[in-house]
Short mmCIF file of C-alpha atoms in Angstrom, two decimals:
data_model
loop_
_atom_site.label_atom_id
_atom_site.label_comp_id
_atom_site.label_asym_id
_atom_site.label_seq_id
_atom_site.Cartn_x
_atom_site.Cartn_y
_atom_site.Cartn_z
CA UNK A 935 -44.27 -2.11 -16.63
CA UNK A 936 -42.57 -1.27 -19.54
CA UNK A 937 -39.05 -0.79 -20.23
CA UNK A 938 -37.97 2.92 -19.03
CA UNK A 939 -40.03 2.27 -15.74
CA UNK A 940 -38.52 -0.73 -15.29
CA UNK A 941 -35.05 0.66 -15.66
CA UNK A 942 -35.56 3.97 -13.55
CA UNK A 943 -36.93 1.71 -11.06
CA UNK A 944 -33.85 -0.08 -10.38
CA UNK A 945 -31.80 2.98 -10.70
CA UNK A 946 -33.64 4.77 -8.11
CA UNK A 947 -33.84 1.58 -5.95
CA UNK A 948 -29.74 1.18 -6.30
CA UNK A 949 -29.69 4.02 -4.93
CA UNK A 950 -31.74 3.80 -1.95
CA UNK A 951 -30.40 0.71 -0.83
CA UNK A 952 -26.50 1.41 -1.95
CA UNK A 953 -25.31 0.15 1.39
CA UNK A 954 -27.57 -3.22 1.41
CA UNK A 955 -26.29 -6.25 0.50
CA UNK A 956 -25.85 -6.90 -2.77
CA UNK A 957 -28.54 -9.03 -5.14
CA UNK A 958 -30.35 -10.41 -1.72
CA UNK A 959 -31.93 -6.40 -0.85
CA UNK A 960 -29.91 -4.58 -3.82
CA UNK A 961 -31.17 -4.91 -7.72
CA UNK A 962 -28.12 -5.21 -9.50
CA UNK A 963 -28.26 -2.33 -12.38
CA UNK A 964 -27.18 -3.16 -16.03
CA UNK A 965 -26.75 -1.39 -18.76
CA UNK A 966 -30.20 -0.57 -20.84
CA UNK A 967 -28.31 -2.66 -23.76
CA UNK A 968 -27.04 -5.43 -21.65
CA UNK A 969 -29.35 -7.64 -23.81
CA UNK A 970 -27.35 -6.84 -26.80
CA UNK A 971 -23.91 -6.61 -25.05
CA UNK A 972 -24.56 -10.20 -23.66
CA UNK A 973 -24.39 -11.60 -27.01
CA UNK A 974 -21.02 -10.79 -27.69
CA UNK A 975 -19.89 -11.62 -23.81
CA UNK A 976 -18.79 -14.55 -24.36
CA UNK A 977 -16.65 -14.69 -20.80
CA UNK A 978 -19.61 -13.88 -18.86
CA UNK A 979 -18.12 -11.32 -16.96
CA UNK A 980 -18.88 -8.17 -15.53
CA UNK A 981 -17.63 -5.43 -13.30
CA UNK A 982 -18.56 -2.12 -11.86
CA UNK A 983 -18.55 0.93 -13.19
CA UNK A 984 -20.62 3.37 -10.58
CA UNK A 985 -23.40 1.61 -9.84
CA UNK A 986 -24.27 -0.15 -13.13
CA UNK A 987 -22.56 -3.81 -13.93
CA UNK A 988 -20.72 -3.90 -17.51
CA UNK A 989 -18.95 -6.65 -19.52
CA UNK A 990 -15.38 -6.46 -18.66
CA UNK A 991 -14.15 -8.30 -22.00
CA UNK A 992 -15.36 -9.04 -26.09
CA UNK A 993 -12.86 -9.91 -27.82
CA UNK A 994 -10.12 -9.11 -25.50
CA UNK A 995 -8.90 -6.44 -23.30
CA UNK A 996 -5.39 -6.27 -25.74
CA UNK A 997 -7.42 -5.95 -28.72
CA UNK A 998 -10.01 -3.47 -27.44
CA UNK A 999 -7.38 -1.31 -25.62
CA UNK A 1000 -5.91 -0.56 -29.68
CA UNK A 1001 -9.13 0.10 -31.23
CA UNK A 1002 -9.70 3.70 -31.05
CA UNK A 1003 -6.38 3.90 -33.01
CA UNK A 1004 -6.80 0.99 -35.48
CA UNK A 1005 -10.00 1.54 -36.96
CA UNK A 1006 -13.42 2.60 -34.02
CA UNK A 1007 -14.63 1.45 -30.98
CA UNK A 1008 -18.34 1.56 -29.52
CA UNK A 1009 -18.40 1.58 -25.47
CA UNK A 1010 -20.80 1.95 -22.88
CA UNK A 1011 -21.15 5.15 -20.50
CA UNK A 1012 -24.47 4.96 -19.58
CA UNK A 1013 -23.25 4.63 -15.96
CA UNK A 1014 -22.44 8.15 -16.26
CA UNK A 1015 -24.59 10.70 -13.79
CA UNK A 1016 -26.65 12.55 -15.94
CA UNK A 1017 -28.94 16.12 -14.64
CA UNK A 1018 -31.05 17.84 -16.95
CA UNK A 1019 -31.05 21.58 -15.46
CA UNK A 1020 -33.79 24.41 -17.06
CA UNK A 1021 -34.97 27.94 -16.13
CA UNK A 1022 -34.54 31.46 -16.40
CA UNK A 1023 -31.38 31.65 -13.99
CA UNK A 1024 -29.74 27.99 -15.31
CA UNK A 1025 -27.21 29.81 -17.32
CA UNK A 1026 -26.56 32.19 -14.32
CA UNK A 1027 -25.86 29.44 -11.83
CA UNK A 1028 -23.67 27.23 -13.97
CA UNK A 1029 -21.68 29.64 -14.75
CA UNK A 1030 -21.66 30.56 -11.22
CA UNK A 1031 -20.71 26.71 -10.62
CA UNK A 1032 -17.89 26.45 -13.06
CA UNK A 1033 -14.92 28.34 -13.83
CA UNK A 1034 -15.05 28.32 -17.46
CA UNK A 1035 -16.73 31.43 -19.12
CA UNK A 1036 -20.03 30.60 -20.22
CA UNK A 1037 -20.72 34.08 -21.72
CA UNK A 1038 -20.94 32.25 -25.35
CA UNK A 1039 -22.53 29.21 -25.34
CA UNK A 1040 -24.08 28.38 -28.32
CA UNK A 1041 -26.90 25.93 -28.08
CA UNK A 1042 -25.23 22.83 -29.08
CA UNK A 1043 -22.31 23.27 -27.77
CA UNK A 1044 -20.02 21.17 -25.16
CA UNK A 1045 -17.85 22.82 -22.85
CA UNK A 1046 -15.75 21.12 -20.10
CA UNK A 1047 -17.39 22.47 -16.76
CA UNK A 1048 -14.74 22.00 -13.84
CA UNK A 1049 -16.85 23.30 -10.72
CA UNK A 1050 -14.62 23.87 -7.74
CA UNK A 1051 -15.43 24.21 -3.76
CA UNK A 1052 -14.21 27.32 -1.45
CA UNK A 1053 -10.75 26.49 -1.52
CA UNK A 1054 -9.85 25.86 -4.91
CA UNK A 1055 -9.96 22.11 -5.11
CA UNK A 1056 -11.98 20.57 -7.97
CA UNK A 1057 -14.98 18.92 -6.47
CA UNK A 1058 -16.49 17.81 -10.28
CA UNK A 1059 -15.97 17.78 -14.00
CA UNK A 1060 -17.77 16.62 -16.59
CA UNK A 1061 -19.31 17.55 -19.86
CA UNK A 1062 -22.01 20.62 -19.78
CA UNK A 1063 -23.39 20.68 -23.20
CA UNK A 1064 -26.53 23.58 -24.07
CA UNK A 1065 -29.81 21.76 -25.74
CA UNK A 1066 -31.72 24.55 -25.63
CA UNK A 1067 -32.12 28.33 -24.74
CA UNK A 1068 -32.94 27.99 -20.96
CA UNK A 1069 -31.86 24.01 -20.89
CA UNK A 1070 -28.30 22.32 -19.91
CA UNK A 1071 -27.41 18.67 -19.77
CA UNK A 1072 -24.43 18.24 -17.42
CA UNK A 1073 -22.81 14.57 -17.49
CA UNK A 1074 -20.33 13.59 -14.83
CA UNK A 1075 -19.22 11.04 -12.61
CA UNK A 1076 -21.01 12.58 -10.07
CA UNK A 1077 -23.68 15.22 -10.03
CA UNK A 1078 -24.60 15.52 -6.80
CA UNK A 1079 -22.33 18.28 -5.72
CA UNK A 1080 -24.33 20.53 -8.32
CA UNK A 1081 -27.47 19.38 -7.01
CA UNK A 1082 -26.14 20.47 -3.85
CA UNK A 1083 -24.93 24.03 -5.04
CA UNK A 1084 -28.45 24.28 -6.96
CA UNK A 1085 -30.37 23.49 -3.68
CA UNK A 1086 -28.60 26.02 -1.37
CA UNK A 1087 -28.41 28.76 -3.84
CA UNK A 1088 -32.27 29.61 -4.13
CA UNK A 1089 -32.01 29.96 -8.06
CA UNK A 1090 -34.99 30.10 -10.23
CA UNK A 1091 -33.69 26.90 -12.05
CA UNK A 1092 -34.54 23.15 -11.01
CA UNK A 1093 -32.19 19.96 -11.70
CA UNK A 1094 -33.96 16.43 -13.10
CA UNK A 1095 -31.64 13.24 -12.83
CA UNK A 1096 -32.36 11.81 -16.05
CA UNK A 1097 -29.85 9.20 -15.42
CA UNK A 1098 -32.18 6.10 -16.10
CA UNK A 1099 -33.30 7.54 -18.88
CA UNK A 1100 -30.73 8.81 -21.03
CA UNK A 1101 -28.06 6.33 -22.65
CA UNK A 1102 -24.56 7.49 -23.63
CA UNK A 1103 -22.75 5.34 -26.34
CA UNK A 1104 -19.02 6.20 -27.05
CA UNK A 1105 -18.00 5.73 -30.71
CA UNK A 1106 -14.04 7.11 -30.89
CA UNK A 1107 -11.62 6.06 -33.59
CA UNK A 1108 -10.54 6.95 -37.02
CA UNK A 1109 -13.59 5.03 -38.78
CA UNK A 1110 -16.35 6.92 -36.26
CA UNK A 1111 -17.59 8.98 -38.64
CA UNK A 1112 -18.34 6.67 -41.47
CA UNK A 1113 -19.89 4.20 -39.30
CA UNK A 1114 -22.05 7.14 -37.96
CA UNK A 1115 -23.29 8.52 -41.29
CA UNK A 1116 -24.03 4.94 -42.49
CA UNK A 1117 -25.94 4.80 -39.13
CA UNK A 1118 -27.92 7.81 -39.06
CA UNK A 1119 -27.90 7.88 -42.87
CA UNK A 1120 -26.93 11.65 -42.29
CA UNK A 1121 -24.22 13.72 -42.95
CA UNK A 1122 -22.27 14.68 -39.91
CA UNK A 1123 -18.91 16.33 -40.83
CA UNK A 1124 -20.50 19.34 -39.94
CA UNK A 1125 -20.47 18.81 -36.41
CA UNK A 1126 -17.01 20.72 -35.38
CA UNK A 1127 -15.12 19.33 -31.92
CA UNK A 1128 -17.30 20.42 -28.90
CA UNK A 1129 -20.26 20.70 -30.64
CA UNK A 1130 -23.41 18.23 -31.12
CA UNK A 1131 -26.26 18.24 -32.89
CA UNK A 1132 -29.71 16.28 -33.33
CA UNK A 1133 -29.80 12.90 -35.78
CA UNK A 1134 -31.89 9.88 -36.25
CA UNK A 1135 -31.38 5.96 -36.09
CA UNK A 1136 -33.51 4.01 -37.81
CA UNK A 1137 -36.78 6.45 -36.63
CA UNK A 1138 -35.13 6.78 -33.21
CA UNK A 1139 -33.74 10.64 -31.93
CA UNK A 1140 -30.47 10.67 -31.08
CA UNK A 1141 -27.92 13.65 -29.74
CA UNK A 1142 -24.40 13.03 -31.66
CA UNK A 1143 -21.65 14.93 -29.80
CA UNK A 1144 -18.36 15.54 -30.92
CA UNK A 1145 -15.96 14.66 -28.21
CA UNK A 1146 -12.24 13.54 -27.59
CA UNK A 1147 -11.80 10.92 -24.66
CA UNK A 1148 -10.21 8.83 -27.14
CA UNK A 1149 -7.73 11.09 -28.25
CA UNK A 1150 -8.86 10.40 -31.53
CA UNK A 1151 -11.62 11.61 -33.80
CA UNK A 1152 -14.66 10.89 -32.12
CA UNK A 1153 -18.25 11.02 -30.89
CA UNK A 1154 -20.82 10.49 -28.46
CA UNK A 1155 -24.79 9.20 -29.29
CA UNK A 1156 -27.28 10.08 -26.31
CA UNK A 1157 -30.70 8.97 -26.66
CA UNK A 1158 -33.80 7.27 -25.00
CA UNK A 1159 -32.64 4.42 -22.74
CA UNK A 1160 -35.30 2.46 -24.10
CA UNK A 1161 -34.16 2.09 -27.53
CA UNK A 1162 -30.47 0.87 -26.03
CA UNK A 1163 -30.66 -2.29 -27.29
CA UNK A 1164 -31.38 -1.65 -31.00
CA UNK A 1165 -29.24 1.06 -31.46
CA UNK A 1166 -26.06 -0.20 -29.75
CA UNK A 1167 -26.47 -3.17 -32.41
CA UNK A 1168 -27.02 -1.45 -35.12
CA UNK A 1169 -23.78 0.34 -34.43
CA UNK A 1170 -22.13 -2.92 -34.36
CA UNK A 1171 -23.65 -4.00 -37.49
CA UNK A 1172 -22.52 -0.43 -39.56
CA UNK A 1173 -18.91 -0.76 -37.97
CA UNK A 1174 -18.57 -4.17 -39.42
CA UNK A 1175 -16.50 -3.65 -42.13
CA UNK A 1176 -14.18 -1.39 -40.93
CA UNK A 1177 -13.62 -3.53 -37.76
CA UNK A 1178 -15.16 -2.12 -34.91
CA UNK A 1179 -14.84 -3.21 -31.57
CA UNK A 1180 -17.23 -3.44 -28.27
CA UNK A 1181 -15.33 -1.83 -25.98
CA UNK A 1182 -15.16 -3.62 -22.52
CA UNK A 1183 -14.93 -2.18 -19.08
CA UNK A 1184 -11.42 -3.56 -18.27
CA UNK A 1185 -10.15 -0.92 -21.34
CA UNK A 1186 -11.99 1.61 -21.23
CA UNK A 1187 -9.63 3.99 -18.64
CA UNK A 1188 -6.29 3.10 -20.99
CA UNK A 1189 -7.05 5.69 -23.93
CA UNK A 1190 -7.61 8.42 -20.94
CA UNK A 1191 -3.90 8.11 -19.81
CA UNK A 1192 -2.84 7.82 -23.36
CA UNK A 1193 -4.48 11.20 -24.55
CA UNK A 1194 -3.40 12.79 -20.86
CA UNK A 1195 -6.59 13.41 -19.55
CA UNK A 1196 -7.15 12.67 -15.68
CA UNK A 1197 -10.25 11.10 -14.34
CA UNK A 1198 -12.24 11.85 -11.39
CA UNK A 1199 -12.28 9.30 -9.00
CA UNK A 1200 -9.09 7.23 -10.62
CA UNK A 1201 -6.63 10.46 -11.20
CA UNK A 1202 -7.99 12.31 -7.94
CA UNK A 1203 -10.39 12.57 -5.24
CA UNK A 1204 -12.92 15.41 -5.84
CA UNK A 1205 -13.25 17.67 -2.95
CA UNK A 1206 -17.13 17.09 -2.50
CA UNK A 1207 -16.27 14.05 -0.64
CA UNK A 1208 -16.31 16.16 2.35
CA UNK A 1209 -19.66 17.92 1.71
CA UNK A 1210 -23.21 16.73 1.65
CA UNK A 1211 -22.64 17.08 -2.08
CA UNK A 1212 -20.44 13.88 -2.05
CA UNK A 1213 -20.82 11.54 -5.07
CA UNK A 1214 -23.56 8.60 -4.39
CA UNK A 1215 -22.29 7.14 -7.13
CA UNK A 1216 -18.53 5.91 -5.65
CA UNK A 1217 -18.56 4.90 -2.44
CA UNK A 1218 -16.46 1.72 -2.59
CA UNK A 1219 -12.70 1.17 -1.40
CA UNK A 1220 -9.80 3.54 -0.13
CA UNK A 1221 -7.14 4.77 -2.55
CA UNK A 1222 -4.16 1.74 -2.91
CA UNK A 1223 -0.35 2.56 -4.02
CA UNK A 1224 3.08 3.33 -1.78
CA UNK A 1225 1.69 7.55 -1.66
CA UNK A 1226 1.13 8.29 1.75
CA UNK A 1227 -0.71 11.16 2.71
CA UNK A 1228 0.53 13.68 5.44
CA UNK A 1229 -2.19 16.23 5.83
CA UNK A 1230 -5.17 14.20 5.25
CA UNK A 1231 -7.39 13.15 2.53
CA UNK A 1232 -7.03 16.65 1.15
CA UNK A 1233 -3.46 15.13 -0.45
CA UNK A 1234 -5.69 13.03 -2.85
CA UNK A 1235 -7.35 16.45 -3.91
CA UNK A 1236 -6.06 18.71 -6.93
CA UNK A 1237 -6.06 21.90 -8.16
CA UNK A 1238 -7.23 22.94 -11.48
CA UNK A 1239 -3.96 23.18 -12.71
CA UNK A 1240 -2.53 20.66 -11.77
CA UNK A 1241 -4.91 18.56 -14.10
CA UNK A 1242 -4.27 20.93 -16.49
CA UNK A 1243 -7.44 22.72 -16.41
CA UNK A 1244 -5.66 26.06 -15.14
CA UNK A 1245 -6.36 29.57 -17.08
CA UNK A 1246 -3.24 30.75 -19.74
CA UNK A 1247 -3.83 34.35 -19.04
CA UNK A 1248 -4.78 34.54 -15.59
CA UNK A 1249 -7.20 34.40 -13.13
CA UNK A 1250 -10.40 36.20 -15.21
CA UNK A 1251 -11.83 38.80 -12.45
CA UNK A 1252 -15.99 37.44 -13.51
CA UNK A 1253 -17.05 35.76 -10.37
CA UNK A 1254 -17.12 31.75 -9.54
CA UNK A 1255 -16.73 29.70 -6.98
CA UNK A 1256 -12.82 28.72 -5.73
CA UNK A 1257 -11.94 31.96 -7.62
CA UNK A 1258 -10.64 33.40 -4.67
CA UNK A 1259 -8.60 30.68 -3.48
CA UNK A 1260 -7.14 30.64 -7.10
CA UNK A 1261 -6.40 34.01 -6.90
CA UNK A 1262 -4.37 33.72 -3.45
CA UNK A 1263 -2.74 30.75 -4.63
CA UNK A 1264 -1.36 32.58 -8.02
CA UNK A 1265 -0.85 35.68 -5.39
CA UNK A 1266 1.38 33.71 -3.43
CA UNK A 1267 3.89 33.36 -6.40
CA UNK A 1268 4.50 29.41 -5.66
CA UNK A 1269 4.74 27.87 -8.25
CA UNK A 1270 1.92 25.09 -8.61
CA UNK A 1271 2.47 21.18 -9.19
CA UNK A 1272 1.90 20.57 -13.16
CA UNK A 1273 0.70 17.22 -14.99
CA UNK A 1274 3.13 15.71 -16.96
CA UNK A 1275 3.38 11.68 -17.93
CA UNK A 1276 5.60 9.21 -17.01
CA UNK A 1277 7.02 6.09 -19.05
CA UNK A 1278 7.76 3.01 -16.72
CA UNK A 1279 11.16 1.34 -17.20
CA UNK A 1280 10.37 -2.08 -19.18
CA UNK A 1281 12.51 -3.76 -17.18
CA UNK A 1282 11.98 -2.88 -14.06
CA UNK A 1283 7.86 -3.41 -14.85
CA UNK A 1284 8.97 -6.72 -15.87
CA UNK A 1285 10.42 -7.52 -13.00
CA UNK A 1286 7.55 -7.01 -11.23
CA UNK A 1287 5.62 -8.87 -13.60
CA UNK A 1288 7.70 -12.33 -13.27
CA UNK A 1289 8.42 -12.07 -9.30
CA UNK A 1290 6.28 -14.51 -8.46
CA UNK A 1291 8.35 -16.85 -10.58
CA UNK A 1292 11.21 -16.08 -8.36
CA UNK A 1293 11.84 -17.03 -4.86
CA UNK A 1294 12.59 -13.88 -3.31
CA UNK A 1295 8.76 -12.26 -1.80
CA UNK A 1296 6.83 -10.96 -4.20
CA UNK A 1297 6.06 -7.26 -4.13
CA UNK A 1298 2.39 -5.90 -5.03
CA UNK A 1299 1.55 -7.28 -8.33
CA UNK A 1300 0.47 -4.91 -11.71
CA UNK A 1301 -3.42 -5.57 -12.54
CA UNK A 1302 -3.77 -5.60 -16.33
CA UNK A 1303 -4.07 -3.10 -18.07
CA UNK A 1304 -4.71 -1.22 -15.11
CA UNK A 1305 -5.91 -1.35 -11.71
CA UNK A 1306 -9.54 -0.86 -11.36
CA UNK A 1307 -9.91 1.63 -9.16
CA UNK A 1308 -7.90 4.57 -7.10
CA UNK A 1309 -4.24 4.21 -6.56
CA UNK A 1310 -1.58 6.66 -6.04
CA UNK A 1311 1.95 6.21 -6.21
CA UNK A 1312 5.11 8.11 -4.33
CA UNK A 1313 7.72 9.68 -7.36
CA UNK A 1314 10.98 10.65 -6.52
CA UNK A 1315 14.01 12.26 -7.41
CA UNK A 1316 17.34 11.42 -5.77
CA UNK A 1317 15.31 10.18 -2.93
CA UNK A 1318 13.05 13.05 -2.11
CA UNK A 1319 9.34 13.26 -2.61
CA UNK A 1320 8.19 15.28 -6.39
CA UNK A 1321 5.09 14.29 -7.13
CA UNK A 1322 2.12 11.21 -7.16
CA UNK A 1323 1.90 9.29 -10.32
CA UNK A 1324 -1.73 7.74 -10.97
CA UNK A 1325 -3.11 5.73 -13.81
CA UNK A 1326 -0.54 3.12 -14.32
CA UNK A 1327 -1.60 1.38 -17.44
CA UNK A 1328 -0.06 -1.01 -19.63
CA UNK A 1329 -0.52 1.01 -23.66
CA UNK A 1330 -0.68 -1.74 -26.36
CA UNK A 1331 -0.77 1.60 -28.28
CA UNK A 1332 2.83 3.07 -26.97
CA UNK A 1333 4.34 -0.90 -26.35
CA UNK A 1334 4.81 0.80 -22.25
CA UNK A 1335 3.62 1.12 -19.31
CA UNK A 1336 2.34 4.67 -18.91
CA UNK A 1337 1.07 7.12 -15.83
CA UNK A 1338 0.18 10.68 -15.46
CA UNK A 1339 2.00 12.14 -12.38
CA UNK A 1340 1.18 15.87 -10.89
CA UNK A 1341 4.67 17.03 -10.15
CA UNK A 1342 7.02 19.56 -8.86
CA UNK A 1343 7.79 22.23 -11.91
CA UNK A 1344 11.56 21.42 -11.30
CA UNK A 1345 11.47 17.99 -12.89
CA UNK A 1346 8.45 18.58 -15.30
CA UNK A 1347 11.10 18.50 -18.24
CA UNK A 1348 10.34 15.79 -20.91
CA UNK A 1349 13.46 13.60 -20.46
CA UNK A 1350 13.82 14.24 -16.58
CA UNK A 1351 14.54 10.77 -14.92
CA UNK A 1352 12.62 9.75 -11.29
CA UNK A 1353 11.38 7.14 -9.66
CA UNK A 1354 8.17 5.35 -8.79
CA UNK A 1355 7.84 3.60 -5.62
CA UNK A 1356 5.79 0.50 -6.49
CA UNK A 1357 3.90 -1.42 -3.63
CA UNK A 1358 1.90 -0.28 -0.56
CA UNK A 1359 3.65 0.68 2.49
CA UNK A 1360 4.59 -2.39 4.80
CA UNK A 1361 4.63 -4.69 1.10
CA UNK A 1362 8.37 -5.43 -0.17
CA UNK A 1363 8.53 -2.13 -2.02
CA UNK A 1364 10.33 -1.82 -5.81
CA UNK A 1365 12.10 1.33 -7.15
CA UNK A 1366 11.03 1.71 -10.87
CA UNK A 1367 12.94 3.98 -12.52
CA UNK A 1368 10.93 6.50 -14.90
CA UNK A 1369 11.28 9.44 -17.91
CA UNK A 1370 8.88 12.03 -17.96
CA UNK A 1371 6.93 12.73 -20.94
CA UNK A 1372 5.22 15.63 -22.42
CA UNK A 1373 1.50 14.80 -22.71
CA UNK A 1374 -0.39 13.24 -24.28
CA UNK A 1375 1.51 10.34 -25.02
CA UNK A 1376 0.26 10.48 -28.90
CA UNK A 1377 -0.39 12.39 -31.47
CA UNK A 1378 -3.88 14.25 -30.53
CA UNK A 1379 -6.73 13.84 -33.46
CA UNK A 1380 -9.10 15.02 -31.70
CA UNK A 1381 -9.91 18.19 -34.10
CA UNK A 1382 -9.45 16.25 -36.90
CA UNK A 1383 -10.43 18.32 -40.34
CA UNK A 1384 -13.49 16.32 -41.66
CA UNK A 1385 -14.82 18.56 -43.86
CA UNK A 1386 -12.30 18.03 -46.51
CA UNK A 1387 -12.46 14.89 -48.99
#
């Protein structure tokens, strides 16, 4: 069996038996390059990230977390869902699916497809890019709410999960590009934000994509899961010089917070949960933090804009899905909840930090950088309820401790001062006071001029 049958194999298999035990009836599922990863894992260690184990540390979760700033990173995202979708009415249903307009989409190029359920709530993002003239490549967390949609809708289009097949390799950071062109041995400062294009490495075809989960300049190199290995060293080897770093799994959330960007399953709970269309791909653990939800798990779902995915000009009259509920809601003429950042007092974190040294009991401690999964914390303002701050990370970047928060518009002005309730309910709770902060928390490079010397 050779080496892509091997690996959809265990995919498909992980799947299957998600809810047996683990190891004794489940295959654990590594990366494609865990071979080449392992050399520089020196702790050993590994954690989850969807269904796929990943090296939580190289050379240090403080030193990884700066990298994208300081010079490039390379990290893994193969765990990603990936769906290959073709035919005559693709184009039709996606943008059927989404709310974006997909009226021109060059082939190419990347758009951010938010796909929303009945009543308005996002039920999944992700990256839709266009590879060809009746073929789509949507990557996301989950896909299985638009393999849902597909199935129900009778459209002359079919989805593949080409998840086993396909790695995704995050380069972000200043020195990207230069350790890509050395790579590829191609020119690729014509590839403008949002858009990719075809290259080579070392013989090998590769998609590079322009993206920005970094914040930073940066790309994205799909290509045959069976050349993972090779290529994710000889990434490392080009990068060398300019220091690059392997990004571990422990850092790879921080830079989202940092560039203001909320993630599905961390920053929210998508609305599919509810559906048959519910991801396959998280199923572990209920949402921590001292938020406590009074009408359900629907309090863990979100708007579009309230992630800041909302439209500047208005609801567009073209038809999608959840545009009616948008439409009510903007009808209504209540003002929605808006996503702003928060900056953690340092002393207050601190004191959280060092209460086990005390002798008073210790409240709820503060995972570092962040907490692995879900958690979603009460804000307040002179005592009342405002809004649900997520993400708490610590930013060797911004020297803080950082969260996004969807709040009311009343105290969404930079400066505003609140309060985070730390600790779950029944733990001894901390008040930590708070500023709000524009987003994103630094400068954003993302559409970075290259084309200039």
């Amino acid at each position: 069996m050779d080496g892509m049958a091997r690996q959809r194999n265990t995919y498909e298999a992980v799947l299957r038996l998600r809810e047996a035990r683990f190891v004794a009836e489940r295959p654990p599922l590594f990366s494609p390059a865990v071979a080449a990863q392992d050399e520089a894992n020196e702790r050993g260690a590994f954690g989850h990230f969807a269904q796929t184990l990943l090296p939580l540390e190289y050379s240090g979760w403080v030193d990884e977390s700066a990298a994208h700033v300081r010079s490039c990173y390379i990290g893994d995202w193969t765990a990603l869902h990936k769906v290959s979708i073709r035919g005559r009415q693709a184009l039709e249903f996606l943008g059927r699916l989404g709310m974006r307009d997909l009226a021109r989409f060059e082939t190419g190029q990347i758009k951010h497809h938010v796909q929303l359920d009945e009543n308005g709530w996002v039920a999944s993002e992700g990256v839709l890019c266009r590879v060809g003239i009746e073929e789509f490549v949507y990557t996301a967390g989950s896909c299985d709410w638009l393999l849902w949609q597909l199935a129900e809708g009778g459209w002359d289009a079919e989805a593949i999960d080409i998840s086993p097949d396909v790695f995704i390799f995050g380069v972000q950071g200043p020195a990207s590009l230069d350790v890509l062109e050395r790579l590829t041995g191609d020119g690729l400062s014509d590839i403008g934000f949002s858009r990719s294009r075809m290259s080579r490495v070392g013989g090998i075809p590769v998609r590079v994509l322009r993206t920005g989960i970094s914040g930073e300049l940066g790309y994205e190199l799909h290509g045959p899961a069976e050349h993972a290995e090779e290529i994710w060293s000889a990434v490392v080897t080009s990068g060398q010089d300019v220091g690059i770093r392997q990004l571990g799994l422990r850092s790879q959330p921080v830079q989202h917070i940092e560039a203001g960007i909320a993630t599905n399953g961390l920053d929210y709970l998508p609305a599919s949960i509810l559906t048959p269309g519910a991801p396959r791909q998280f199923r572990r653990g209920t949402p921590g933090g001292s938020f406590v939800p009074r009408n359900g798990v629907t309090d863990y779902f979100r708007k579009p804009g309230e992630l800041g995915w909302g439209f500047r000009k208005g609801i567009p009259e073209r038809d999608f899905l959840g545009r009616d509920a948008l439409a009510r809601d903007a009808a209504s003429g209540t003002p929605g909840r808006v996503l702003v950042g928060l900056r953690w007092n340092a002393q207050d974190v601190g004191g959280v930090l060092t209460s086990l040294l005390g002798d008073d009991e210790a409240p709820d401690q503060m995972e570092l950088p962040r907490v692995a999964g879900p958690s979603f914390d009460q804000v307040l303002a002179s005592g009342d309820a405002v809004g649900v701050s997520t993400g708490r990370t610590l930013s060797v970047i911004r020297r803080a401790t950082i969260s996004l928060c969807v709040i009311d518009p009343a105290y969404a002005t930079p400066g505003t001062e609140v309060t985070v309730l730390w600790g779950r309910p029944g733990t001894p709770q901390r008040e930590i006071r708070a500023t709000v902060s524009a987003l994103p928390f630094k400068t954003d490079n993302r559409r970075t001029d290259v084309t200039k010397p």
